[in-house]
PDB file of C-alpha atoms in Angstrom:
ATOM      1  CA  MET A   1      90.407 146.092 -14.849  1.00  0.00           C
ATOM      2  CA  LYS A   2      91.456 146.445 -11.234  1.00  0.00           C
ATOM      3  CA  LYS A   3      88.554 146.575  -8.781  1.00  0.00           C
ATOM      4  CA  THR A   4      88.432 149.531  -6.434  1.00  0.00           C
ATOM      5  CA  ALA A   5      87.130 149.444  -2.886  1.00  0.00           C
ATOM      6  CA  PHE A   6      84.083 151.351  -4.144  1.00  0.00           C
ATOM      7  CA  SER A   7      83.303 148.817  -6.891  1.00  0.00           C
ATOM      8  CA  ILE A   8      83.697 145.911  -4.465  1.00  0.00           C
ATOM      9  CA  SER A   9      81.373 147.597  -1.974  1.00  0.00           C
ATOM     10  CA  LEU A  10      78.862 148.270  -4.744  1.00  0.00           C
ATOM     11  CA  ALA A  11      78.970 144.606  -5.804  1.00  0.00           C
ATOM     12  CA  VAL A  12      78.362 143.491  -2.223  1.00  0.00           C
ATOM     13  CA  LEU A  13      75.409 145.825  -1.923  1.00  0.00           C
ATOM     14  CA  THR A  14      74.026 144.612  -5.238  1.00  0.00           C
ATOM     15  CA  LEU A  15      74.278 140.972  -4.184  1.00  0.00           C
ATOM     16  CA  ALA A  16      72.641 141.803  -0.871  1.00  0.00           C
ATOM     17  CA  GLY A  17      69.810 143.514  -2.708  1.00  0.00           C
ATOM     18  CA  ALA A  18      69.398 140.524  -5.003  1.00  0.00           C
ATOM     19  CA  ALA A  19      69.268 138.189  -2.010  1.00  0.00           C
ATOM     20  CA  ASP A  20      66.602 140.368  -0.413  1.00  0.00           C
ATOM     21  CA  ALA A  21      64.624 140.286  -3.652  1.00  0.00           C
ATOM     22  CA  GLN A  22      64.720 136.481  -3.658  1.00  0.00           C
ATOM     23  CA  GLU A  23      63.127 135.908  -0.278  1.00  0.00           C
ATOM     24  CA  LYS A  24      61.899 132.394   0.513  1.00  0.00           C
ATOM     25  CA  VAL A  25      58.445 131.564  -0.869  1.00  0.00           C
ATOM     26  CA  MET A  26      55.958 129.552   1.191  1.00  0.00           C
ATOM     27  CA  VAL A  27      53.524 127.696  -1.069  1.00  0.00           C
ATOM     28  CA  GLY A  28      50.158 126.766   0.423  1.00  0.00           C
ATOM     29  CA  GLU A  29      49.029 123.175   0.027  1.00  0.00           C
ATOM     30  CA  PRO A  30      45.267 122.545   0.229  1.00  0.00           C
ATOM     31  CA  SER A  31      44.175 118.935   0.633  1.00  0.00           C
ATOM     32  CA  TRP A  32      42.753 117.997  -2.784  1.00  0.00           C
ATOM     33  CA  PRO A  33      45.074 116.254  -5.285  1.00  0.00           C
ATOM     34  CA  GLY A  34      45.016 118.906  -8.009  1.00  0.00           C
ATOM     35  CA  ALA A  35      45.963 121.612  -5.517  1.00  0.00           C
ATOM     36  CA  ARG A  36      48.824 119.544  -4.106  1.00  0.00           C
ATOM     37  CA  ILE A  37      50.212 118.962  -7.603  1.00  0.00           C
ATOM     38  CA  MET A  38      49.859 122.647  -8.489  1.00  0.00           C
ATOM     39  CA  SER A  39      51.731 123.527  -5.301  1.00  0.00           C
ATOM     40  CA  ARG A  40      54.618 121.278  -6.400  1.00  0.00           C
ATOM     41  CA  ILE A  41      54.640 122.711  -9.931  1.00  0.00           C
ATOM     42  CA  ILE A  42      54.836 126.218  -8.524  1.00  0.00           C
ATOM     43  CA  GLY A  43      57.420 125.288  -5.904  1.00  0.00           C
ATOM     44  CA  GLN A  44      59.715 123.461  -8.300  1.00  0.00           C
ATOM     45  CA  VAL A  45      59.673 126.270 -10.878  1.00  0.00           C
ATOM     46  CA  ILE A  46      60.492 128.874  -8.235  1.00  0.00           C
ATOM     47  CA  GLU A  47      63.254 126.697  -6.806  1.00  0.00           C
ATOM     48  CA  THR A  48      64.883 125.324  -9.974  1.00  0.00           C
ATOM     49  CA  ARG A  49      64.279 128.114 -12.473  1.00  0.00           C
ATOM     50  CA  LEU A  50      64.284 131.203 -10.248  1.00  0.00           C
ATOM     51  CA  GLY A  51      66.761 130.020  -7.645  1.00  0.00           C
ATOM     52  CA  SER A  52      64.651 130.878  -4.623  1.00  0.00           C
ATOM     53  CA  GLU A  53      64.205 128.778  -1.523  1.00  0.00           C
ATOM     54  CA  ILE A  54      60.690 127.348  -1.136  1.00  0.00           C
ATOM     55  CA  ASP A  55      58.680 125.388   1.376  1.00  0.00           C
ATOM     56  CA  TYR A  56      55.127 124.037   1.618  1.00  0.00           C
ATOM     57  CA  ALA A  57      52.464 124.814   4.202  1.00  0.00           C
ATOM     58  CA  PRO A  58      49.320 122.656   4.375  1.00  0.00           C
ATOM     59  CA  GLY A  59      46.170 124.617   5.156  1.00  0.00           C
ATOM     60  CA  ALA A  60      42.504 125.201   4.441  1.00  0.00           C
ATOM     61  CA  ASN A  61      41.355 128.046   2.190  1.00  0.00           C
ATOM     62  CA  ALA A  62      40.595 130.480   5.032  1.00  0.00           C
ATOM     63  CA  VAL A  63      44.003 129.932   6.629  1.00  0.00           C
ATOM     64  CA  ILE A  64      45.910 130.378   3.367  1.00  0.00           C
ATOM     65  CA  PHE A  65      44.085 133.557   2.364  1.00  0.00           C
ATOM     66  CA  ALA A  66      44.507 135.104   5.822  1.00  0.00           C
ATOM     67  CA  ALA A  67      48.243 134.338   5.698  1.00  0.00           C
ATOM     68  CA  MET A  68      48.615 135.835   2.212  1.00  0.00           C
ATOM     69  CA  ASP A  69      46.782 138.913   3.457  1.00  0.00           C
ATOM     70  CA  GLY A  70      49.276 139.263   6.320  1.00  0.00           C
ATOM     71  CA  GLY A  71      52.145 139.481   3.832  1.00  0.00           C
ATOM     72  CA  ARG A  72      54.733 138.221   6.323  1.00  0.00           C
ATOM     73  CA  GLY A  73      55.692 135.102   4.360  1.00  0.00           C
ATOM     74  CA  ASP A  74      53.795 132.620   6.544  1.00  0.00           C
ATOM     75  CA  ILE A  75      52.049 131.451   3.352  1.00  0.00           C
ATOM     76  CA  ASP A  76      52.542 133.317   0.076  1.00  0.00           C
ATOM     77  CA  VAL A  77      50.631 131.275  -2.520  1.00  0.00           C
ATOM     78  CA  HIS A  78      47.287 129.518  -2.922  1.00  0.00           C
ATOM     79  CA  PRO A  79      47.890 127.192  -5.898  1.00  0.00           C
ATOM     80  CA  ASP A  80      44.314 126.303  -6.870  1.00  0.00           C
ATOM     81  CA  VAL A  81      41.599 128.916  -6.313  1.00  0.00           C
ATOM     82  CA  TRP A  82      38.222 127.766  -7.655  1.00  0.00           C
ATOM     83  CA  LEU A  83      35.920 130.595  -8.667  1.00  0.00           C
ATOM     84  CA  PRO A  84      33.175 131.374  -7.902  1.00  0.00           C
ATOM     85  CA  ASN A  85      33.399 128.784  -5.074  1.00  0.00           C
ATOM     86  CA  GLN A  86      36.024 130.817  -3.232  1.00  0.00           C
ATOM     87  CA  ALA A  87      34.716 134.210  -4.317  1.00  0.00           C
ATOM     88  CA  SER A  88      34.091 135.271  -0.719  1.00  0.00           C
ATOM     89  CA  PHE A  89      37.866 135.145  -0.171  1.00  0.00           C
ATOM     90  CA  THR A  90      38.820 136.865  -3.419  1.00  0.00           C
ATOM     91  CA  ASN A  91      36.158 139.541  -2.865  1.00  0.00           C
ATOM     92  CA  GLU A  92      37.715 140.374   0.506  1.00  0.00           C
ATOM     93  CA  TYR A  93      41.425 139.999  -0.143  1.00  0.00           C
ATOM     94  CA  VAL A  94      41.757 140.734  -3.872  1.00  0.00           C
ATOM     95  CA  ASP A  95      38.978 143.254  -4.568  1.00  0.00           C
ATOM     96  CA  GLU A  96      38.497 145.013  -1.235  1.00  0.00           C
ATOM     97  CA  LYS A  97      41.840 144.878   0.595  1.00  0.00           C
ATOM     98  CA  GLY A  98      44.086 144.527  -2.445  1.00  0.00           C
ATOM     99  CA  THR A  99      46.575 142.400  -0.513  1.00  0.00           C
ATOM    100  CA  VAL A 100      46.261 139.327  -2.731  1.00  0.00           C
ATOM    101  CA  ALA A 101      46.574 139.028  -6.530  1.00  0.00           C
ATOM    102  CA  LEU A 102      45.279 136.414  -8.976  1.00  0.00           C
ATOM    103  CA  SER A 103      47.107 134.901 -11.925  1.00  0.00           C
ATOM    104  CA  GLU A 104      46.110 136.112 -15.371  1.00  0.00           C
ATOM    105  CA  GLY A 105      46.079 132.515 -16.618  1.00  0.00           C
ATOM    106  CA  SER A 106      43.538 129.907 -15.546  1.00  0.00           C
ATOM    107  CA  TYR A 107      42.003 126.561 -16.406  1.00  0.00           C
ATOM    108  CA  GLU A 108      38.369 125.482 -16.520  1.00  0.00           C
ATOM    109  CA  GLY A 109      36.894 123.205 -13.907  1.00  0.00           C
ATOM    110  CA  GLY A 110      33.558 121.409 -13.698  1.00  0.00           C
ATOM    111  CA  THR A 111      31.756 120.478 -10.493  1.00  0.00           C
ATOM    112  CA  GLY A 112      28.644 118.615  -9.451  1.00  0.00           C
ATOM    113  CA  LEU A 113      27.429 115.310  -8.057  1.00  0.00           C
ATOM    114  CA  CYS A 114      28.564 112.060  -9.665  1.00  0.00           C
ATOM    115  CA  MET A 115      27.646 108.399  -9.516  1.00  0.00           C
ATOM    116  CA  PRO A 116      28.756 105.230 -11.295  1.00  0.00           C
ATOM    117  CA  SER A 117      27.233 105.007 -14.784  1.00  0.00           C
ATOM    118  CA  TYR A 118      25.625 101.660 -13.924  1.00  0.00           C
ATOM    119  CA  MET A 119      23.193 103.505 -11.641  1.00  0.00           C
ATOM    120  CA  THR A 120      21.674 105.104 -14.743  1.00  0.00           C
ATOM    121  CA  GLU A 121      21.992 102.065 -16.977  1.00  0.00           C
ATOM    122  CA  GLU A 122      20.519  99.582 -14.486  1.00  0.00           C
ATOM    123  CA  HIS A 123      18.259 101.722 -12.294  1.00  0.00           C
ATOM    124  CA  GLY A 124      17.326 104.712 -14.442  1.00  0.00           C
ATOM    125  CA  ILE A 125      18.708 107.249 -11.980  1.00  0.00           C
ATOM    126  CA  ALA A 126      20.005 110.217 -13.933  1.00  0.00           C
ATOM    127  CA  SER A 127      19.065 113.540 -12.294  1.00  0.00           C
ATOM    128  CA  VAL A 128      19.307 115.125  -8.871  1.00  0.00           C
ATOM    129  CA  PHE A 129      15.547 114.715  -8.556  1.00  0.00           C
ATOM    130  CA  ASP A 130      15.906 110.952  -9.027  1.00  0.00           C
ATOM    131  CA  LEU A 131      18.065 111.027  -5.897  1.00  0.00           C
ATOM    132  CA  ALA A 132      15.176 112.528  -3.930  1.00  0.00           C
ATOM    133  CA  THR A 133      13.108 109.342  -3.973  1.00  0.00           C
ATOM    134  CA  PRO A 134      12.439 106.312  -1.734  1.00  0.00           C
ATOM    135  CA  MET A 135      14.085 104.132  -4.397  1.00  0.00           C
ATOM    136  CA  ALA A 136      17.308 106.137  -4.121  1.00  0.00           C
ATOM    137  CA  GLN A 137      17.098 105.904  -0.344  1.00  0.00           C
ATOM    138  CA  ASP A 138      17.337 102.129  -0.626  1.00  0.00           C
ATOM    139  CA  LEU A 139      19.870 101.984  -3.473  1.00  0.00           C
ATOM    140  CA  PHE A 140      22.316 104.433  -1.888  1.00  0.00           C
ATOM    141  CA  ASP A 141      22.143 103.036   1.658  1.00  0.00           C
ATOM    142  CA  GLY A 142      25.721 101.882   2.103  1.00  0.00           C
ATOM    143  CA  ASN A 143      25.752 101.457   5.871  1.00  0.00           C
ATOM    144  CA  GLY A 144      22.384  99.733   6.281  1.00  0.00           C
ATOM    145  CA  ASP A 145      20.796 102.343   8.547  1.00  0.00           C
ATOM    146  CA  GLY A 146      17.727 102.705   6.329  1.00  0.00           C
ATOM    147  CA  LYS A 147      18.812 105.999   4.761  1.00  0.00           C
ATOM    148  CA  GLY A 148      21.074 106.564   1.790  1.00  0.00           C
ATOM    149  CA  GLU A 149      24.268 108.625   1.823  1.00  0.00           C
ATOM    150  CA  VAL A 150      25.768 111.261  -0.440  1.00  0.00           C
ATOM    151  CA  TRP A 151      29.340 112.458   0.082  1.00  0.00           C
ATOM    152  CA  VAL A 152      29.287 116.247  -0.260  1.00  0.00           C
ATOM    153  CA  GLY A 153      33.029 116.835   0.123  1.00  0.00           C
ATOM    154  CA  ALA A 154      35.698 117.313   2.751  1.00  0.00           C
ATOM    155  CA  SER A 155      35.477 119.630   5.722  1.00  0.00           C
ATOM    156  CA  GLY A 156      36.847 123.093   4.937  1.00  0.00           C
ATOM    157  CA  TRP A 157      36.055 123.059   1.213  1.00  0.00           C
ATOM    158  CA  ALA A 158      33.846 125.926   0.014  1.00  0.00           C
ATOM    159  CA  SER A 159      32.210 123.448  -2.367  1.00  0.00           C
ATOM    160  CA  THR A 160      31.148 121.284   0.581  1.00  0.00           C
ATOM    161  CA  ASN A 161      28.967 124.121   1.848  1.00  0.00           C
ATOM    162  CA  VAL A 162      27.500 124.554  -1.631  1.00  0.00           C
ATOM    163  CA  ASN A 163      26.631 120.870  -1.785  1.00  0.00           C
ATOM    164  CA  LEU A 164      25.017 120.901   1.658  1.00  0.00           C
ATOM    165  CA  VAL A 165      22.673 123.615   0.409  1.00  0.00           C
ATOM    166  CA  LYS A 166      22.003 121.798  -2.863  1.00  0.00           C
ATOM    167  CA  VAL A 167      21.206 118.501  -1.163  1.00  0.00           C
ATOM    168  CA  ARG A 168      18.704 120.314   1.057  1.00  0.00           C
ATOM    169  CA  ASP A 169      17.068 122.394  -1.681  1.00  0.00           C
ATOM    170  CA  TYR A 170      16.775 119.586  -4.230  1.00  0.00           C
ATOM    171  CA  GLY A 171      15.016 117.523  -1.556  1.00  0.00           C
ATOM    172  CA  ILE A 172      17.783 114.910  -1.541  1.00  0.00           C
ATOM    173  CA  ALA A 173      18.473 115.250   2.202  1.00  0.00           C
ATOM    174  CA  THR A 174      15.093 113.685   2.970  1.00  0.00           C
ATOM    175  CA  PHE A 175      16.352 110.422   1.472  1.00  0.00           C
ATOM    176  CA  LEU A 176      20.178 110.643   1.458  1.00  0.00           C
ATOM    177  CA  GLU A 177      22.246 111.770   4.438  1.00  0.00           C
ATOM    178  CA  PRO A 178      25.011 114.234   3.448  1.00  0.00           C
ATOM    179  CA  THR A 179      28.390 113.063   4.739  1.00  0.00           C
ATOM    180  CA  THR A 180      31.714 114.888   5.013  1.00  0.00           C
ATOM    181  CA  GLU A 181      35.050 113.149   5.371  1.00  0.00           C
ATOM    182  CA  ASP A 182      38.553 113.366   3.998  1.00  0.00           C
ATOM    183  CA  GLU A 183      38.707 112.754   0.256  1.00  0.00           C
ATOM    184  CA  ALA A 184      41.209 109.899   0.568  1.00  0.00           C
ATOM    185  CA  VAL A 185      38.953 108.115   3.061  1.00  0.00           C
ATOM    186  CA  PHE A 186      35.928 108.490   0.825  1.00  0.00           C
ATOM    187  CA  TYR A 187      37.733 107.310  -2.303  1.00  0.00           C
ATOM    188  CA  ALA A 188      38.853 104.169  -0.516  1.00  0.00           C
ATOM    189  CA  ARG A 189      35.179 103.433   0.144  1.00  0.00           C
ATOM    190  CA  LEU A 190      34.248 104.400  -3.420  1.00  0.00           C
ATOM    191  CA  LYS A 191      36.583 101.735  -4.805  1.00  0.00           C
ATOM    192  CA  ASP A 192      34.881  99.031  -2.715  1.00  0.00           C
ATOM    193  CA  ALA A 193      31.397 100.294  -3.601  1.00  0.00           C
ATOM    194  CA  ILE A 194      32.076 100.303  -7.339  1.00  0.00           C
ATOM    195  CA  GLU A 195      33.665  96.854  -7.252  1.00  0.00           C
ATOM    196  CA  ALA A 196      30.481  95.596  -5.529  1.00  0.00           C
ATOM    197  CA  LYS A 197      28.267  97.625  -7.934  1.00  0.00           C
ATOM    198  CA  GLU A 198      26.604  99.399  -5.032  1.00  0.00           C
ATOM    199  CA  GLY A 199      24.826 102.723  -5.206  1.00  0.00           C
ATOM    200  CA  VAL A 200      27.088 105.633  -4.358  1.00  0.00           C
ATOM    201  CA  ALA A 201      26.584 109.355  -4.934  1.00  0.00           C
ATOM    202  CA  PHE A 202      29.357 111.867  -4.367  1.00  0.00           C
ATOM    203  CA  TYR A 203      30.670 115.321  -5.069  1.00  0.00           C
ATOM    204  CA  CYS A 204      33.077 115.294  -7.985  1.00  0.00           C
ATOM    205  CA  TYR A 205      34.998 117.743 -10.060  1.00  0.00           C
ATOM    206  CA  ALA A 206      37.126 117.874 -13.164  1.00  0.00           C
ATOM    207  CA  PRO A 207      40.032 117.783 -13.669  1.00  0.00           C
ATOM    208  CA  HIS A 208      40.285 114.745 -11.387  1.00  0.00           C
ATOM    209  CA  TYR A 209      41.628 111.222 -11.703  1.00  0.00           C
ATOM    210  CA  VAL A 210      38.260 109.640 -10.890  1.00  0.00           C
ATOM    211  CA  HIS A 211      37.073 110.210 -14.471  1.00  0.00           C
ATOM    212  CA  ALA A 212      39.993 108.166 -15.829  1.00  0.00           C
ATOM    213  CA  LEU A 213      39.796 105.533 -13.141  1.00  0.00           C
ATOM    214  CA  TYR A 214      36.076 104.648 -13.159  1.00  0.00           C
ATOM    215  CA  ASP A 215      33.074 104.871 -15.462  1.00  0.00           C
ATOM    216  CA  VAL A 216      31.281 107.644 -13.620  1.00  0.00           C
ATOM    217  CA  THR A 217      28.920 110.327 -14.813  1.00  0.00           C
ATOM    218  CA  PHE A 218      27.762 113.713 -13.577  1.00  0.00           C
ATOM    219  CA  VAL A 219      24.238 113.682 -12.184  1.00  0.00           C
ATOM    220  CA  GLU A 220      21.985 115.900 -14.298  1.00  0.00           C
ATOM    221  CA  GLU A 221      21.058 119.274 -12.808  1.00  0.00           C
ATOM    222  CA  PRO A 222      19.117 122.272 -14.125  1.00  0.00           C
ATOM    223  CA  GLU A 223      21.334 124.504 -16.247  1.00  0.00           C
ATOM    224  CA  PHE A 224      23.072 127.226 -14.279  1.00  0.00           C
ATOM    225  CA  ASP A 225      20.813 130.184 -13.549  1.00  0.00           C
ATOM    226  CA  ALA A 226      22.262 133.019 -11.487  1.00  0.00           C
ATOM    227  CA  ASN A 227      18.780 133.921 -10.238  1.00  0.00           C
ATOM    228  CA  GLN A 228      18.413 130.442  -8.728  1.00  0.00           C
ATOM    229  CA  TYR A 229      21.897 130.320  -7.232  1.00  0.00           C
ATOM    230  CA  ASN A 230      22.307 132.255  -3.991  1.00  0.00           C
ATOM    231  CA  MET A 231      25.241 131.019  -1.947  1.00  0.00           C
ATOM    232  CA  VAL A 232      26.370 132.661   1.292  1.00  0.00           C
ATOM    233  CA  GLN A 233      29.585 131.253   2.774  1.00  0.00           C
ATOM    234  CA  PRO A 234      30.213 130.918   6.547  1.00  0.00           C
ATOM    235  CA  ASP A 235      32.820 133.699   6.549  1.00  0.00           C
ATOM    236  CA  GLN A 236      30.140 136.045   5.215  1.00  0.00           C
ATOM    237  CA  ASP A 237      27.338 135.231   7.656  1.00  0.00           C
ATOM    238  CA  ALA A 238      27.036 132.866  10.609  1.00  0.00           C
ATOM    239  CA  ASP A 239      23.538 131.988   9.399  1.00  0.00           C
ATOM    240  CA  TRP A 240      24.873 131.118   5.942  1.00  0.00           C
ATOM    241  CA  PHE A 241      23.011 127.821   5.596  1.00  0.00           C
ATOM    242  CA  ASN A 242      19.557 129.296   6.134  1.00  0.00           C
ATOM    243  CA  LYS A 243      20.283 132.331   3.993  1.00  0.00           C
ATOM    244  CA  SER A 244      21.529 130.292   1.006  1.00  0.00           C
ATOM    245  CA  SER A 245      19.352 128.743  -1.695  1.00  0.00           C
ATOM    246  CA  ILE A 246      20.381 126.761  -4.779  1.00  0.00           C
ATOM    247  CA  MET A 247      18.094 125.136  -7.343  1.00  0.00           C
ATOM    248  CA  THR A 248      20.455 125.066 -10.304  1.00  0.00           C
ATOM    249  CA  GLY A 249      23.625 123.403 -11.514  1.00  0.00           C
ATOM    250  CA  ASP A 250      27.032 124.953 -10.960  1.00  0.00           C
ATOM    251  CA  GLN A 251      28.599 127.574 -13.145  1.00  0.00           C
ATOM    252  CA  VAL A 252      31.645 126.424 -15.096  1.00  0.00           C
ATOM    253  CA  LYS A 253      34.558 127.163 -12.787  1.00  0.00           C
ATOM    254  CA  THR A 254      37.611 129.289 -13.446  1.00  0.00           C
ATOM    255  CA  VAL A 255      40.644 128.094 -11.493  1.00  0.00           C
ATOM    256  CA  LYS A 256      43.479 130.522 -10.811  1.00  0.00           C
ATOM    257  CA  VAL A 257      46.581 130.870  -8.658  1.00  0.00           C
ATOM    258  CA  ALA A 258      46.505 133.476  -5.867  1.00  0.00           C
ATOM    259  CA  TYR A 259      49.562 135.061  -4.276  1.00  0.00           C
ATOM    260  CA  SER A 260      50.380 137.661  -1.679  1.00  0.00           C
ATOM    261  CA  LYS A 261      50.985 141.088  -3.211  1.00  0.00           C
ATOM    262  CA  SER A 262      53.866 141.420  -0.754  1.00  0.00           C
ATOM    263  CA  LEU A 263      55.849 139.102  -3.056  1.00  0.00           C
ATOM    264  CA  GLU A 264      56.072 141.938  -5.566  1.00  0.00           C
ATOM    265  CA  GLU A 265      58.543 143.534  -3.146  1.00  0.00           C
ATOM    266  CA  ARG A 266      59.896 140.453  -1.360  1.00  0.00           C
ATOM    267  CA  ASN A 267      60.449 138.274  -4.438  1.00  0.00           C
ATOM    268  CA  PRO A 268      59.545 140.113  -7.658  1.00  0.00           C
ATOM    269  CA  ALA A 269      60.620 137.269  -9.963  1.00  0.00           C
ATOM    270  CA  ALA A 270      58.310 134.817  -8.191  1.00  0.00           C
ATOM    271  CA  ALA A 271      55.439 137.309  -8.277  1.00  0.00           C
ATOM    272  CA  GLU A 272      55.874 137.830 -12.028  1.00  0.00           C
ATOM    273  CA  PHE A 273      55.947 134.075 -12.637  1.00  0.00           C
ATOM    274  CA  LEU A 274      52.771 133.586 -10.582  1.00  0.00           C
ATOM    275  CA  ARG A 275      51.068 136.348 -12.540  1.00  0.00           C
ATOM    276  CA  ARG A 276      51.811 134.520 -15.805  1.00  0.00           C
ATOM    277  CA  ILE A 277      51.194 130.866 -14.844  1.00  0.00           C
ATOM    278  CA  ASP A 278      48.512 129.171 -16.952  1.00  0.00           C
ATOM    279  CA  MET A 279      47.848 125.443 -16.411  1.00  0.00           C
ATOM    280  CA  ASP A 280      46.099 122.989 -18.743  1.00  0.00           C
ATOM    281  CA  ALA A 281      43.258 120.989 -17.154  1.00  0.00           C
ATOM    282  CA  GLY A 282      44.078 117.854 -19.155  1.00  0.00           C
ATOM    283  CA  ASP A 283      47.698 117.864 -18.018  1.00  0.00           C
ATOM    284  CA  LEU A 284      46.597 118.310 -14.422  1.00  0.00           C
ATOM    285  CA  SER A 285      44.168 115.379 -14.653  1.00  0.00           C
ATOM    286  CA  GLU A 286      46.947 113.192 -16.052  1.00  0.00           C
ATOM    287  CA  LEU A 287      49.282 114.164 -13.235  1.00  0.00           C
ATOM    288  CA  THR A 288      46.652 113.366 -10.594  1.00  0.00           C
ATOM    289  CA  TYR A 289      46.132 109.954 -12.184  1.00  0.00           C
ATOM    290  CA  HIS A 290      49.842 109.160 -12.188  1.00  0.00           C
ATOM    291  CA  THR A 291      50.425 110.262  -8.616  1.00  0.00           C
ATOM    292  CA  VAL A 292      47.231 109.170  -6.863  1.00  0.00           C
ATOM    293  CA  ILE A 293      46.337 106.013  -8.779  1.00  0.00           C
ATOM    294  CA  LEU A 294      49.640 104.742 -10.178  1.00  0.00           C
ATOM    295  CA  GLY A 295      51.435 105.746  -7.003  1.00  0.00           C
ATOM    296  CA  GLU A 296      54.242 107.701  -8.621  1.00  0.00           C
ATOM    297  CA  ASP A 297      56.186 110.040  -6.368  1.00  0.00           C
ATOM    298  CA  MET A 298      54.566 113.452  -6.706  1.00  0.00           C
ATOM    299  CA  ASP A 299      57.783 115.466  -6.807  1.00  0.00           C
ATOM    300  CA  ALA A 300      59.320 113.104  -9.371  1.00  0.00           C
ATOM    301  CA  ALA A 301      56.205 113.139 -11.569  1.00  0.00           C
ATOM    302  CA  VAL A 302      56.044 116.931 -11.491  1.00  0.00           C
ATOM    303  CA  ALA A 303      59.772 117.232 -12.264  1.00  0.00           C
ATOM    304  CA  ALA A 304      59.354 114.926 -15.264  1.00  0.00           C
ATOM    305  CA  TRP A 305      56.356 116.939 -16.504  1.00  0.00           C
ATOM    306  CA  LEU A 306      58.297 120.194 -16.180  1.00  0.00           C
ATOM    307  CA  ASP A 307      61.210 118.694 -18.151  1.00  0.00           C
ATOM    308  CA  GLU A 308      58.817 117.622 -20.914  1.00  0.00           C
ATOM    309  CA  ASN A 309      57.096 121.022 -21.050  1.00  0.00           C
ATOM    310  CA  THR A 310      59.970 123.498 -21.024  1.00  0.00           C
ATOM    311  CA  GLU A 311      58.309 125.758 -23.603  1.00  0.00           C
ATOM    312  CA  THR A 312      55.244 126.087 -21.401  1.00  0.00           C
ATOM    313  CA  VAL A 313      57.377 126.895 -18.371  1.00  0.00           C
ATOM    314  CA  ASP A 314      59.446 129.365 -20.401  1.00  0.00           C
ATOM    315  CA  ALA A 315      56.211 131.158 -21.304  1.00  0.00           C
ATOM    316  CA  TRP A 316      55.290 131.353 -17.621  1.00  0.00           C
ATOM    317  CA  LEU A 317      58.673 132.939 -17.007  1.00  0.00           C
ATOM    318  CA  GLY A 318      58.299 135.397 -19.880  1.00  0.00           C
ATOM    319  CA  LEU A 319      61.131 133.851 -21.889  1.00  0.00           C
ATOM    320  CA  ASN A 320      59.207 133.294 -25.135  1.00  0.00           C
TER     321      ASN A 320
END
């Protein structure tokens, strides 16, 4: 059938509308390994399966959520939102402002303090209260200053603030100095400490490659009790540390993907995919092991995983 000037113009307008609907997606990239892998999974699906341009933007939680709230495309996605750790952000941007949405799917995460299993087997240290002792002060003194150390996480993590409160309230801070440094820096020291069978206590979470790499165990804490868990984050109150109190273990975490609601207009296909995405914690742990420990290229490892799990990806895209 011969095309008329009207039909050609209509086709051009349709293509222009489709291009507008497929606006570039900026995927946030927090610093921890699981989040970086999730960012690549999300980015590669949007790029290869939905045909949209993507890019990555490193940033801390507060920066990513503020950018998603702005809705201008500076950052559109937070790939790994741990709840309730980051509830102060979701309360503001998801519940109150309604500018950010959360995926319907999720995976479970566990958090707490860990130590090498030989600390229990050889020294009888098992619980957080065992860390609040003069014996622990000596055993966990890695730098020889007369006081032990406990790594509570990296700067900018909501969990780091939680652990600072825990270490204080359990009485651990009297004997072990809480330290904060980049995760990669700490894990380099952890390798040396474990090889030398030294005492080392540190924040850990699952899924994470550390549980496949070393024989480590979670330090025992009282079972989660909401009445004993009062955490105020810095974005809620400048006096957050003094107003917080924690004498209980962490709640089992729910980990979701967050995305700017503006994507529903700017890139509807990407928004629908992000609404559906549902990761498996075991698969994520395996990917962190392959990329961080075995040194595989992250993009290549993620691409291979996506090729091997087409049915899962199809479900995320609403194709089955």
